[in-house]
Amino acid sequence: MPNLKPKSEPKSLTGTAKLIIAPFLYGWPDKRCLLAYTSHEGLAVVAALPDEKGMAPSLWDVAANHLPTNIRPDDTGEQYARWLVSTGWGYSVIRWNPSLILDGEEWTVTIRKTLREFKEHQYGRAVCGWYGVHTGTLTLKDPLLTNKARDMLNER
Protein backbone atom coordinates (compact mmCIF):
# COMPACT_ATOMS: atom_id res chain seq x y z
CA MET A 1 0.00 0.00 0.00
CA PRO A 2 1.53 3.33 -1.00
CA ASN A 3 1.95 6.03 1.61
CA LEU A 4 -0.97 8.39 0.99
CA LYS A 5 -0.06 10.86 3.72
CA PRO A 6 -0.67 14.42 2.57
CA LYS A 7 1.84 17.22 3.31
CA SER A 8 -0.32 18.33 6.25
CA GLU A 9 -3.28 16.68 7.90
CA PRO A 10 -6.67 18.38 7.60
CA LYS A 11 -8.07 20.12 10.69
CA SER A 12 -11.63 19.06 9.89
CA LEU A 13 -13.60 16.83 7.54
CA THR A 14 -17.11 17.17 6.19
CA GLY A 15 -19.07 14.28 4.78
CA THR A 16 -22.40 12.55 4.30
CA ALA A 17 -21.31 8.90 4.57
CA LYS A 18 -23.37 6.50 6.65
CA LEU A 19 -23.00 7.43 10.30
CA ILE A 20 -23.73 5.37 13.40
CA ILE A 21 -24.18 7.15 16.73
CA ALA A 22 -24.81 5.44 20.05
CA PRO A 23 -24.13 5.99 23.76
CA PHE A 24 -20.67 4.93 24.89
CA LEU A 25 -19.56 4.20 28.45
CA TYR A 26 -15.96 5.43 28.42
CA GLY A 27 -15.29 5.56 32.17
CA TRP A 28 -16.73 3.37 34.88
CA PRO A 29 -19.27 3.75 36.36
CA ASP A 30 -21.03 6.71 34.80
CA LYS A 31 -18.92 8.61 32.26
CA ARG A 32 -20.90 8.43 29.05
CA CYS A 33 -20.76 10.20 25.71
CA LEU A 34 -22.06 9.69 22.20
CA LEU A 35 -19.71 7.77 19.94
CA ALA A 36 -19.92 8.23 16.18
CA TYR A 37 -18.49 5.84 13.59
CA THR A 38 -18.23 6.55 9.88
CA SER A 39 -15.62 6.79 7.12
CA HIS A 40 -13.99 9.44 5.00
CA GLU A 41 -11.81 8.87 1.93
CA GLY A 42 -10.79 5.35 2.90
CA LEU A 43 -10.13 5.93 6.59
CA ALA A 44 -12.31 5.08 9.56
CA VAL A 45 -13.64 8.02 11.55
CA VAL A 46 -14.33 7.50 15.26
CA ALA A 47 -15.46 10.62 17.07
CA ALA A 48 -17.40 11.85 20.09
CA LEU A 49 -20.34 14.24 19.83
CA PRO A 50 -20.00 17.25 22.14
CA ASP A 51 -22.60 17.64 24.86
CA GLU A 52 -24.79 20.74 25.33
CA LYS A 53 -21.80 22.58 26.84
CA GLY A 54 -19.58 21.71 23.88
CA MET A 55 -17.57 19.16 25.87
CA ALA A 56 -16.49 15.76 24.57
CA PRO A 57 -13.86 13.33 25.83
CA SER A 58 -10.64 12.82 23.94
CA LEU A 59 -11.10 9.34 22.53
CA TRP A 60 -7.32 9.05 22.21
CA ASP A 61 -7.11 9.44 26.00
CA VAL A 62 -9.97 6.97 26.46
CA ALA A 63 -8.00 4.44 24.38
CA ALA A 64 -4.97 5.07 26.59
CA ASN A 65 -7.05 4.19 29.65
CA HIS A 66 -8.20 0.90 28.12
CA LEU A 67 -4.88 -0.51 26.98
CA PRO A 68 -2.08 -2.17 28.94
CA THR A 69 0.75 -0.01 30.20
CA ASN A 70 3.47 -2.29 28.83
CA ILE A 71 3.14 -1.18 25.19
CA ARG A 72 6.42 -0.25 23.54
CA PRO A 73 6.62 3.56 23.35
CA ASP A 74 7.00 3.51 19.57
CA ASP A 75 3.75 1.50 19.26
CA THR A 76 1.56 3.57 21.61
CA GLY A 77 -0.24 5.62 18.94
CA GLU A 78 -0.65 2.57 16.74
CA GLN A 79 -2.33 0.61 19.55
CA TYR A 80 -4.62 3.50 20.50
CA ALA A 81 -5.70 3.84 16.88
CA ARG A 82 -6.34 0.10 16.57
CA TRP A 83 -8.46 0.14 19.73
CA LEU A 84 -10.50 3.09 18.44
CA VAL A 85 -11.15 1.46 15.06
CA SER A 86 -12.17 -1.81 16.71
CA THR A 87 -14.49 0.01 19.12
CA GLY A 88 -16.13 2.06 16.37
CA TRP A 89 -16.42 -0.96 14.09
CA GLY A 90 -18.23 -2.83 16.87
CA TYR A 91 -21.02 -0.27 16.56
CA SER A 92 -21.48 -1.27 12.92
CA VAL A 93 -21.90 -4.99 13.60
CA ILE A 94 -23.97 -4.95 16.79
CA ARG A 95 -27.35 -3.25 16.86
CA TRP A 96 -27.11 -0.88 19.82
CA ASN A 97 -30.30 0.19 21.52
CA PRO A 98 -30.62 3.10 21.47
CA SER A 99 -28.71 4.14 18.35
CA LEU A 100 -29.10 6.55 15.48
CA ILE A 101 -28.13 5.52 11.96
CA LEU A 102 -27.94 8.35 9.46
CA ASP A 103 -27.17 8.17 5.76
CA GLY A 104 -26.83 11.28 3.64
CA GLU A 105 -26.93 13.73 6.56
CA GLU A 106 -24.07 16.21 6.66
CA TRP A 107 -21.56 15.98 9.50
CA THR A 108 -18.23 17.62 10.32
CA VAL A 109 -15.37 16.18 12.35
CA THR A 110 -12.84 18.41 14.07
CA ILE A 111 -9.77 16.21 14.02
CA ARG A 112 -7.66 15.71 17.12
CA LYS A 113 -5.51 12.81 15.89
CA THR A 114 -4.96 10.89 12.66
CA LEU A 115 -3.10 7.67 12.06
CA ARG A 116 -3.01 7.36 8.29
CA GLU A 117 -1.37 3.96 7.86
CA PHE A 118 -1.27 0.97 10.22
CA LYS A 119 1.94 -1.03 10.46
CA GLU A 120 2.07 -4.58 9.16
CA HIS A 121 1.22 -7.15 11.84
CA GLN A 122 0.47 -10.86 12.05
CA TYR A 123 -3.02 -10.45 10.56
CA GLY A 124 -2.07 -8.02 7.79
CA ARG A 125 -2.19 -4.24 7.69
CA ALA A 126 -5.94 -3.52 7.90
CA VAL A 127 -7.92 -3.24 11.14
CA CYS A 128 -11.59 -4.12 10.63
CA GLY A 129 -11.08 -3.31 6.95
CA TRP A 130 -9.45 0.10 7.53
CA TYR A 131 -5.85 1.18 7.01
CA GLY A 132 -6.04 4.24 9.29
CA VAL A 133 -8.29 6.41 11.43
CA HIS A 134 -9.27 9.99 12.17
CA THR A 135 -10.51 10.77 15.67
CA GLY A 136 -11.92 13.93 17.22
CA THR A 137 -15.32 15.53 17.76
CA LEU A 138 -18.25 15.27 15.39
CA THR A 139 -21.06 17.75 14.87
CA LEU A 140 -24.18 17.28 12.84
CA LYS A 141 -25.38 20.03 10.52
CA ASP A 142 -29.01 19.47 11.54
CA PRO A 143 -29.58 20.69 15.13
CA LEU A 144 -32.73 18.55 15.43
CA LEU A 145 -30.67 15.42 14.78
CA THR A 146 -28.11 16.60 17.32
CA ASN A 147 -30.85 16.90 19.94
CA LYS A 148 -32.24 13.50 18.98
CA ALA A 149 -28.78 11.99 19.41
CA ARG A 150 -28.24 13.69 22.78
CA ASP A 151 -31.61 12.38 23.98
CA MET A 152 -30.17 8.85 23.71
CA LEU A 153 -27.92 9.55 26.70
CA ASN A 154 -31.05 9.89 28.85
CA GLU A 155 -32.56 6.59 27.65
CA ARG A 156 -31.89 3.49 29.68
mmCIF file with all atom_site columns, C-alpha atoms in Angstrom:
data_model
loop_
_atom_site.group_PDB
_atom_site.id
_atom_site.type_symbol
_atom_site.label_atom_id
_atom_site.label_alt_id
_atom_site.label_comp_id
_atom_site.label_asym_id
_atom_site.label_entity_id
_atom_site.label_seq_id
_atom_site.pdbx_PDB_ins_code
_atom_site.Cartn_x
_atom_site.Cartn_y
_atom_site.Cartn_z
_atom_site.occupancy
_atom_site.B_iso_or_equiv
_atom_site.pdbx_formal_charge
_atom_site.auth_seq_id
_atom_site.auth_comp_id
_atom_site.auth_asym_id
_atom_site.auth_atom_id
_atom_site.pdbx_PDB_model_num
ATOM 1   C CA . MET A 1 1   ? 0.000   0.000   0.000  1.00 0.00 ? 1   MET A CA 1
ATOM 2   C CA . PRO A 1 2   ? 1.527   3.329   -0.998 1.00 0.00 ? 2   PRO A CA 1
ATOM 3   C CA . ASN A 1 3   ? 1.950   6.034   1.612  1.00 0.00 ? 3   ASN A CA 1
ATOM 4   C CA . LEU A 1 4   ? -0.967  8.387   0.990  1.00 0.00 ? 4   LEU A CA 1
ATOM 5   C CA . LYS A 1 5   ? -0.055  10.860  3.722  1.00 0.00 ? 5   LYS A CA 1
ATOM 6   C CA . PRO A 1 6   ? -0.667  14.424  2.567  1.00 0.00 ? 6   PRO A CA 1
ATOM 7   C CA . LYS A 1 7   ? 1.842   17.217  3.311  1.00 0.00 ? 7   LYS A CA 1
ATOM 8   C CA . SER A 1 8   ? -0.317  18.331  6.253  1.00 0.00 ? 8   SER A CA 1
ATOM 9   C CA . GLU A 1 9   ? -3.279  16.684  7.901  1.00 0.00 ? 9   GLU A CA 1
ATOM 10  C CA . PRO A 1 10  ? -6.669  18.384  7.600  1.00 0.00 ? 10  PRO A CA 1
ATOM 11  C CA . LYS A 1 11  ? -8.067  20.116  10.688 1.00 0.00 ? 11  LYS A CA 1
ATOM 12  C CA . SER A 1 12  ? -11.632 19.056  9.887  1.00 0.00 ? 12  SER A CA 1
ATOM 13  C CA . LEU A 1 13  ? -13.605 16.830  7.535  1.00 0.00 ? 13  LEU A CA 1
ATOM 14  C CA . THR A 1 14  ? -17.115 17.174  6.195  1.00 0.00 ? 14  THR A CA 1
ATOM 15  C CA . GLY A 1 15  ? -19.068 14.280  4.780  1.00 0.00 ? 15  GLY A CA 1
ATOM 16  C CA . THR A 1 16  ? -22.399 12.554  4.297  1.00 0.00 ? 16  THR A CA 1
ATOM 17  C CA . ALA A 1 17  ? -21.313 8.904   4.567  1.00 0.00 ? 17  ALA A CA 1
ATOM 18  C CA . LYS A 1 18  ? -23.373 6.503   6.652  1.00 0.00 ? 18  LYS A CA 1
ATOM 19  C CA . LEU A 1 19  ? -23.001 7.434   10.305 1.00 0.00 ? 19  LEU A CA 1
ATOM 20  C CA . ILE A 1 20  ? -23.726 5.366   13.396 1.00 0.00 ? 20  ILE A CA 1
ATOM 21  C CA . ILE A 1 21  ? -24.179 7.154   16.725 1.00 0.00 ? 21  ILE A CA 1
ATOM 22  C CA . ALA A 1 22  ? -24.805 5.438   20.054 1.00 0.00 ? 22  ALA A CA 1
ATOM 23  C CA . PRO A 1 23  ? -24.135 5.992   23.758 1.00 0.00 ? 23  PRO A CA 1
ATOM 24  C CA . PHE A 1 24  ? -20.671 4.929   24.887 1.00 0.00 ? 24  PHE A CA 1
ATOM 25  C CA . LEU A 1 25  ? -19.558 4.201   28.450 1.00 0.00 ? 25  LEU A CA 1
ATOM 26  C CA . TYR A 1 26  ? -15.964 5.426   28.425 1.00 0.00 ? 26  TYR A CA 1
ATOM 27  C CA . GLY A 1 27  ? -15.293 5.560   32.170 1.00 0.00 ? 27  GLY A CA 1
ATOM 28  C CA . TRP A 1 28  ? -16.731 3.371   34.881 1.00 0.00 ? 28  TRP A CA 1
ATOM 29  C CA . PRO A 1 29  ? -19.268 3.745   36.358 1.00 0.00 ? 29  PRO A CA 1
ATOM 30  C CA . ASP A 1 30  ? -21.029 6.709   34.795 1.00 0.00 ? 30  ASP A CA 1
ATOM 31  C CA . LYS A 1 31  ? -18.915 8.610   32.259 1.00 0.00 ? 31  LYS A CA 1
ATOM 32  C CA . ARG A 1 32  ? -20.899 8.431   29.050 1.00 0.00 ? 32  ARG A CA 1
ATOM 33  C CA . CYS A 1 33  ? -20.758 10.203  25.714 1.00 0.00 ? 33  CYS A CA 1
ATOM 34  C CA . LEU A 1 34  ? -22.065 9.694   22.202 1.00 0.00 ? 34  LEU A CA 1
ATOM 35  C CA . LEU A 1 35  ? -19.712 7.771   19.944 1.00 0.00 ? 35  LEU A CA 1
ATOM 36  C CA . ALA A 1 36  ? -19.920 8.233   16.178 1.00 0.00 ? 36  ALA A CA 1
ATOM 37  C CA . TYR A 1 37  ? -18.494 5.843   13.592 1.00 0.00 ? 37  TYR A CA 1
ATOM 38  C CA . THR A 1 38  ? -18.227 6.545   9.880  1.00 0.00 ? 38  THR A CA 1
ATOM 39  C CA . SER A 1 39  ? -15.624 6.788   7.119  1.00 0.00 ? 39  SER A CA 1
ATOM 40  C CA . HIS A 1 40  ? -13.986 9.438   5.003  1.00 0.00 ? 40  HIS A CA 1
ATOM 41  C CA . GLU A 1 41  ? -11.811 8.866   1.930  1.00 0.00 ? 41  GLU A CA 1
ATOM 42  C CA . GLY A 1 42  ? -10.788 5.346   2.896  1.00 0.00 ? 42  GLY A CA 1
ATOM 43  C CA . LEU A 1 43  ? -10.132 5.930   6.590  1.00 0.00 ? 43  LEU A CA 1
ATOM 44  C CA . ALA A 1 44  ? -12.307 5.077   9.563  1.00 0.00 ? 44  ALA A CA 1
ATOM 45  C CA . VAL A 1 45  ? -13.642 8.019   11.555 1.00 0.00 ? 45  VAL A CA 1
ATOM 46  C CA . VAL A 1 46  ? -14.326 7.497   15.257 1.00 0.00 ? 46  VAL A CA 1
ATOM 47  C CA . ALA A 1 47  ? -15.464 10.620  17.071 1.00 0.00 ? 47  ALA A CA 1
ATOM 48  C CA . ALA A 1 48  ? -17.397 11.852  20.094 1.00 0.00 ? 48  ALA A CA 1
ATOM 49  C CA . LEU A 1 49  ? -20.336 14.240  19.832 1.00 0.00 ? 49  LEU A CA 1
ATOM 50  C CA . PRO A 1 50  ? -20.003 17.253  22.141 1.00 0.00 ? 50  PRO A CA 1
ATOM 51  C CA . ASP A 1 51  ? -22.604 17.638  24.861 1.00 0.00 ? 51  ASP A CA 1
ATOM 52  C CA . GLU A 1 52  ? -24.788 20.740  25.326 1.00 0.00 ? 52  GLU A CA 1
ATOM 53  C CA . LYS A 1 53  ? -21.796 22.577  26.843 1.00 0.00 ? 53  LYS A CA 1
ATOM 54  C CA . GLY A 1 54  ? -19.578 21.706  23.876 1.00 0.00 ? 54  GLY A CA 1
ATOM 55  C CA . MET A 1 55  ? -17.566 19.155  25.870 1.00 0.00 ? 55  MET A CA 1
ATOM 56  C CA . ALA A 1 56  ? -16.494 15.757  24.569 1.00 0.00 ? 56  ALA A CA 1
ATOM 57  C CA . PRO A 1 57  ? -13.865 13.327  25.831 1.00 0.00 ? 57  PRO A CA 1
ATOM 58  C CA . SER A 1 58  ? -10.640 12.823  23.944 1.00 0.00 ? 58  SER A CA 1
ATOM 59  C CA . LEU A 1 59  ? -11.098 9.338   22.533 1.00 0.00 ? 59  LEU A CA 1
ATOM 60  C CA . TRP A 1 60  ? -7.322  9.046   22.212 1.00 0.00 ? 60  TRP A CA 1
ATOM 61  C CA . ASP A 1 61  ? -7.108  9.444   26.000 1.00 0.00 ? 61  ASP A CA 1
ATOM 62  C CA . VAL A 1 62  ? -9.967  6.969   26.455 1.00 0.00 ? 62  VAL A CA 1
ATOM 63  C CA . ALA A 1 63  ? -8.005  4.439   24.381 1.00 0.00 ? 63  ALA A CA 1
ATOM 64  C CA . ALA A 1 64  ? -4.967  5.071   26.588 1.00 0.00 ? 64  ALA A CA 1
ATOM 65  C CA . ASN A 1 65  ? -7.055  4.189   29.654 1.00 0.00 ? 65  ASN A CA 1
ATOM 66  C CA . HIS A 1 66  ? -8.199  0.895   28.117 1.00 0.00 ? 66  HIS A CA 1
ATOM 67  C CA . LEU A 1 67  ? -4.876  -0.509  26.976 1.00 0.00 ? 67  LEU A CA 1
ATOM 68  C CA . PRO A 1 68  ? -2.081  -2.166  28.944 1.00 0.00 ? 68  PRO A CA 1
ATOM 69  C CA . THR A 1 69  ? 0.754   -0.009  30.195 1.00 0.00 ? 69  THR A CA 1
ATOM 70  C CA . ASN A 1 70  ? 3.474   -2.286  28.833 1.00 0.00 ? 70  ASN A CA 1
ATOM 71  C CA . ILE A 1 71  ? 3.138   -1.177  25.193 1.00 0.00 ? 71  ILE A CA 1
ATOM 72  C CA . ARG A 1 72  ? 6.415   -0.249  23.537 1.00 0.00 ? 72  ARG A CA 1
ATOM 73  C CA . PRO A 1 73  ? 6.622   3.560   23.353 1.00 0.00 ? 73  PRO A CA 1
ATOM 74  C CA . ASP A 1 74  ? 6.999   3.507   19.569 1.00 0.00 ? 74  ASP A CA 1
ATOM 75  C CA . ASP A 1 75  ? 3.751   1.496   19.264 1.00 0.00 ? 75  ASP A CA 1
ATOM 76  C CA . THR A 1 76  ? 1.562   3.565   21.605 1.00 0.00 ? 76  THR A CA 1
ATOM 77  C CA . GLY A 1 77  ? -0.245  5.620   18.943 1.00 0.00 ? 77  GLY A CA 1
ATOM 78  C CA . GLU A 1 78  ? -0.652  2.568   16.743 1.00 0.00 ? 78  GLU A CA 1
ATOM 79  C CA . GLN A 1 79  ? -2.327  0.606   19.551 1.00 0.00 ? 79  GLN A CA 1
ATOM 80  C CA . TYR A 1 80  ? -4.616  3.498   20.504 1.00 0.00 ? 80  TYR A CA 1
ATOM 81  C CA . ALA A 1 81  ? -5.702  3.842   16.883 1.00 0.00 ? 81  ALA A CA 1
ATOM 82  C CA . ARG A 1 82  ? -6.343  0.097   16.566 1.00 0.00 ? 82  ARG A CA 1
ATOM 83  C CA . TRP A 1 83  ? -8.458  0.142   19.726 1.00 0.00 ? 83  TRP A CA 1
ATOM 84  C CA . LEU A 1 84  ? -10.496 3.086   18.437 1.00 0.00 ? 84  LEU A CA 1
ATOM 85  C CA . VAL A 1 85  ? -11.154 1.456   15.060 1.00 0.00 ? 85  VAL A CA 1
ATOM 86  C CA . SER A 1 86  ? -12.167 -1.811  16.709 1.00 0.00 ? 86  SER A CA 1
ATOM 87  C CA . THR A 1 87  ? -14.489 0.008   19.122 1.00 0.00 ? 87  THR A CA 1
ATOM 88  C CA . GLY A 1 88  ? -16.130 2.062   16.369 1.00 0.00 ? 88  GLY A CA 1
ATOM 89  C CA . TRP A 1 89  ? -16.418 -0.956  14.086 1.00 0.00 ? 89  TRP A CA 1
ATOM 90  C CA . GLY A 1 90  ? -18.227 -2.825  16.874 1.00 0.00 ? 90  GLY A CA 1
ATOM 91  C CA . TYR A 1 91  ? -21.017 -0.272  16.558 1.00 0.00 ? 91  TYR A CA 1
ATOM 92  C CA . SER A 1 92  ? -21.478 -1.273  12.916 1.00 0.00 ? 92  SER A CA 1
ATOM 93  C CA . VAL A 1 93  ? -21.899 -4.994  13.597 1.00 0.00 ? 93  VAL A CA 1
ATOM 94  C CA . ILE A 1 94  ? -23.970 -4.952  16.789 1.00 0.00 ? 94  ILE A CA 1
ATOM 95  C CA . ARG A 1 95  ? -27.354 -3.247  16.863 1.00 0.00 ? 95  ARG A CA 1
ATOM 96  C CA . TRP A 1 96  ? -27.114 -0.881  19.822 1.00 0.00 ? 96  TRP A CA 1
ATOM 97  C CA . ASN A 1 97  ? -30.304 0.186   21.517 1.00 0.00 ? 97  ASN A CA 1
ATOM 98  C CA . PRO A 1 98  ? -30.622 3.097   21.467 1.00 0.00 ? 98  PRO A CA 1
ATOM 99  C CA . SER A 1 99  ? -28.712 4.138   18.353 1.00 0.00 ? 99  SER A CA 1
ATOM 100 C CA . LEU A 1 100 ? -29.096 6.550   15.484 1.00 0.00 ? 100 LEU A CA 1
ATOM 101 C CA . ILE A 1 101 ? -28.128 5.519   11.963 1.00 0.00 ? 101 ILE A CA 1
ATOM 102 C CA . LEU A 1 102 ? -27.938 8.353   9.456  1.00 0.00 ? 102 LEU A CA 1
ATOM 103 C CA . ASP A 1 103 ? -27.166 8.172   5.764  1.00 0.00 ? 103 ASP A CA 1
ATOM 104 C CA . GLY A 1 104 ? -26.827 11.283  3.642  1.00 0.00 ? 104 GLY A CA 1
ATOM 105 C CA . GLU A 1 105 ? -26.929 13.735  6.562  1.00 0.00 ? 105 GLU A CA 1
ATOM 106 C CA . GLU A 1 106 ? -24.065 16.212  6.660  1.00 0.00 ? 106 GLU A CA 1
ATOM 107 C CA . TRP A 1 107 ? -21.560 15.983  9.496  1.00 0.00 ? 107 TRP A CA 1
ATOM 108 C CA . THR A 1 108 ? -18.231 17.620  10.320 1.00 0.00 ? 108 THR A CA 1
ATOM 109 C CA . VAL A 1 109 ? -15.374 16.182  12.353 1.00 0.00 ? 109 VAL A CA 1
ATOM 110 C CA . THR A 1 110 ? -12.843 18.414  14.065 1.00 0.00 ? 110 THR A CA 1
ATOM 111 C CA . ILE A 1 111 ? -9.767  16.212  14.016 1.00 0.00 ? 111 ILE A CA 1
ATOM 112 C CA . ARG A 1 112 ? -7.660  15.706  17.123 1.00 0.00 ? 112 ARG A CA 1
ATOM 113 C CA . LYS A 1 113 ? -5.505  12.809  15.895 1.00 0.00 ? 113 LYS A CA 1
ATOM 114 C CA . THR A 1 114 ? -4.963  10.894  12.660 1.00 0.00 ? 114 THR A CA 1
ATOM 115 C CA . LEU A 1 115 ? -3.099  7.675   12.057 1.00 0.00 ? 115 LEU A CA 1
ATOM 116 C CA . ARG A 1 116 ? -3.011  7.355   8.292  1.00 0.00 ? 116 ARG A CA 1
ATOM 117 C CA . GLU A 1 117 ? -1.369  3.962   7.862  1.00 0.00 ? 117 GLU A CA 1
ATOM 118 C CA . PHE A 1 118 ? -1.271  0.971   10.221 1.00 0.00 ? 118 PHE A CA 1
ATOM 119 C CA . LYS A 1 119 ? 1.942   -1.027  10.464 1.00 0.00 ? 119 LYS A CA 1
ATOM 120 C CA . GLU A 1 120 ? 2.073   -4.575  9.156  1.00 0.00 ? 120 GLU A CA 1
ATOM 121 C CA . HIS A 1 121 ? 1.223   -7.151  11.836 1.00 0.00 ? 121 HIS A CA 1
ATOM 122 C CA . GLN A 1 122 ? 0.468   -10.865 12.048 1.00 0.00 ? 122 GLN A CA 1
ATOM 123 C CA . TYR A 1 123 ? -3.023  -10.454 10.563 1.00 0.00 ? 123 TYR A CA 1
ATOM 124 C CA . GLY A 1 124 ? -2.073  -8.023  7.788  1.00 0.00 ? 124 GLY A CA 1
ATOM 125 C CA . ARG A 1 125 ? -2.194  -4.237  7.693  1.00 0.00 ? 125 ARG A CA 1
ATOM 126 C CA . ALA A 1 126 ? -5.939  -3.518  7.897  1.00 0.00 ? 126 ALA A CA 1
ATOM 127 C CA . VAL A 1 127 ? -7.921  -3.236  11.135 1.00 0.00 ? 127 VAL A CA 1
ATOM 128 C CA . CYS A 1 128 ? -11.591 -4.115  10.635 1.00 0.00 ? 128 CYS A CA 1
ATOM 129 C CA . GLY A 1 129 ? -11.078 -3.312  6.946  1.00 0.00 ? 129 GLY A CA 1
ATOM 130 C CA . TRP A 1 130 ? -9.453  0.103   7.526  1.00 0.00 ? 130 TRP A CA 1
ATOM 131 C CA . TYR A 1 131 ? -5.853  1.184   7.013  1.00 0.00 ? 131 TYR A CA 1
ATOM 132 C CA . GLY A 1 132 ? -6.037  4.238   9.287  1.00 0.00 ? 132 GLY A CA 1
ATOM 133 C CA . VAL A 1 133 ? -8.292  6.406   11.432 1.00 0.00 ? 133 VAL A CA 1
ATOM 134 C CA . HIS A 1 134 ? -9.267  9.991   12.168 1.00 0.00 ? 134 HIS A CA 1
ATOM 135 C CA . THR A 1 135 ? -10.513 10.774  15.667 1.00 0.00 ? 135 THR A CA 1
ATOM 136 C CA . GLY A 1 136 ? -11.924 13.930  17.218 1.00 0.00 ? 136 GLY A CA 1
ATOM 137 C CA . THR A 1 137 ? -15.316 15.531  17.758 1.00 0.00 ? 137 THR A CA 1
ATOM 138 C CA . LEU A 1 138 ? -18.251 15.268  15.385 1.00 0.00 ? 138 LEU A CA 1
ATOM 139 C CA . THR A 1 139 ? -21.060 17.751  14.870 1.00 0.00 ? 139 THR A CA 1
ATOM 140 C CA . LEU A 1 140 ? -24.180 17.275  12.840 1.00 0.00 ? 140 LEU A CA 1
ATOM 141 C CA . LYS A 1 141 ? -25.376 20.027  10.523 1.00 0.00 ? 141 LYS A CA 1
ATOM 142 C CA . ASP A 1 142 ? -29.009 19.466  11.541 1.00 0.00 ? 142 ASP A CA 1
ATOM 143 C CA . PRO A 1 143 ? -29.582 20.689  15.134 1.00 0.00 ? 143 PRO A CA 1
ATOM 144 C CA . LEU A 1 144 ? -32.731 18.555  15.430 1.00 0.00 ? 144 LEU A CA 1
ATOM 145 C CA . LEU A 1 145 ? -30.675 15.421  14.780 1.00 0.00 ? 145 LEU A CA 1
ATOM 146 C CA . THR A 1 146 ? -28.107 16.599  17.317 1.00 0.00 ? 146 THR A CA 1
ATOM 147 C CA . ASN A 1 147 ? -30.853 16.904  19.944 1.00 0.00 ? 147 ASN A CA 1
ATOM 148 C CA . LYS A 1 148 ? -32.239 13.500  18.976 1.00 0.00 ? 148 LYS A CA 1
ATOM 149 C CA . ALA A 1 149 ? -28.780 11.993  19.414 1.00 0.00 ? 149 ALA A CA 1
ATOM 150 C CA . ARG A 1 150 ? -28.245 13.686  22.783 1.00 0.00 ? 150 ARG A CA 1
ATOM 151 C CA . ASP A 1 151 ? -31.608 12.381  23.985 1.00 0.00 ? 151 ASP A CA 1
ATOM 152 C CA . MET A 1 152 ? -30.170 8.852   23.710 1.00 0.00 ? 152 MET A CA 1
ATOM 153 C CA . LEU A 1 153 ? -27.925 9.548   26.702 1.00 0.00 ? 153 LEU A CA 1
ATOM 154 C CA . ASN A 1 154 ? -31.046 9.885   28.847 1.00 0.00 ? 154 ASN A CA 1
ATOM 155 C CA . GLU A 1 155 ? -32.561 6.594   27.645 1.00 0.00 ? 155 GLU A CA 1
ATOM 156 C CA . ARG A 1 156 ? -31.890 3.487   29.683 1.00 0.00 ? 156 ARG A CA 1
#
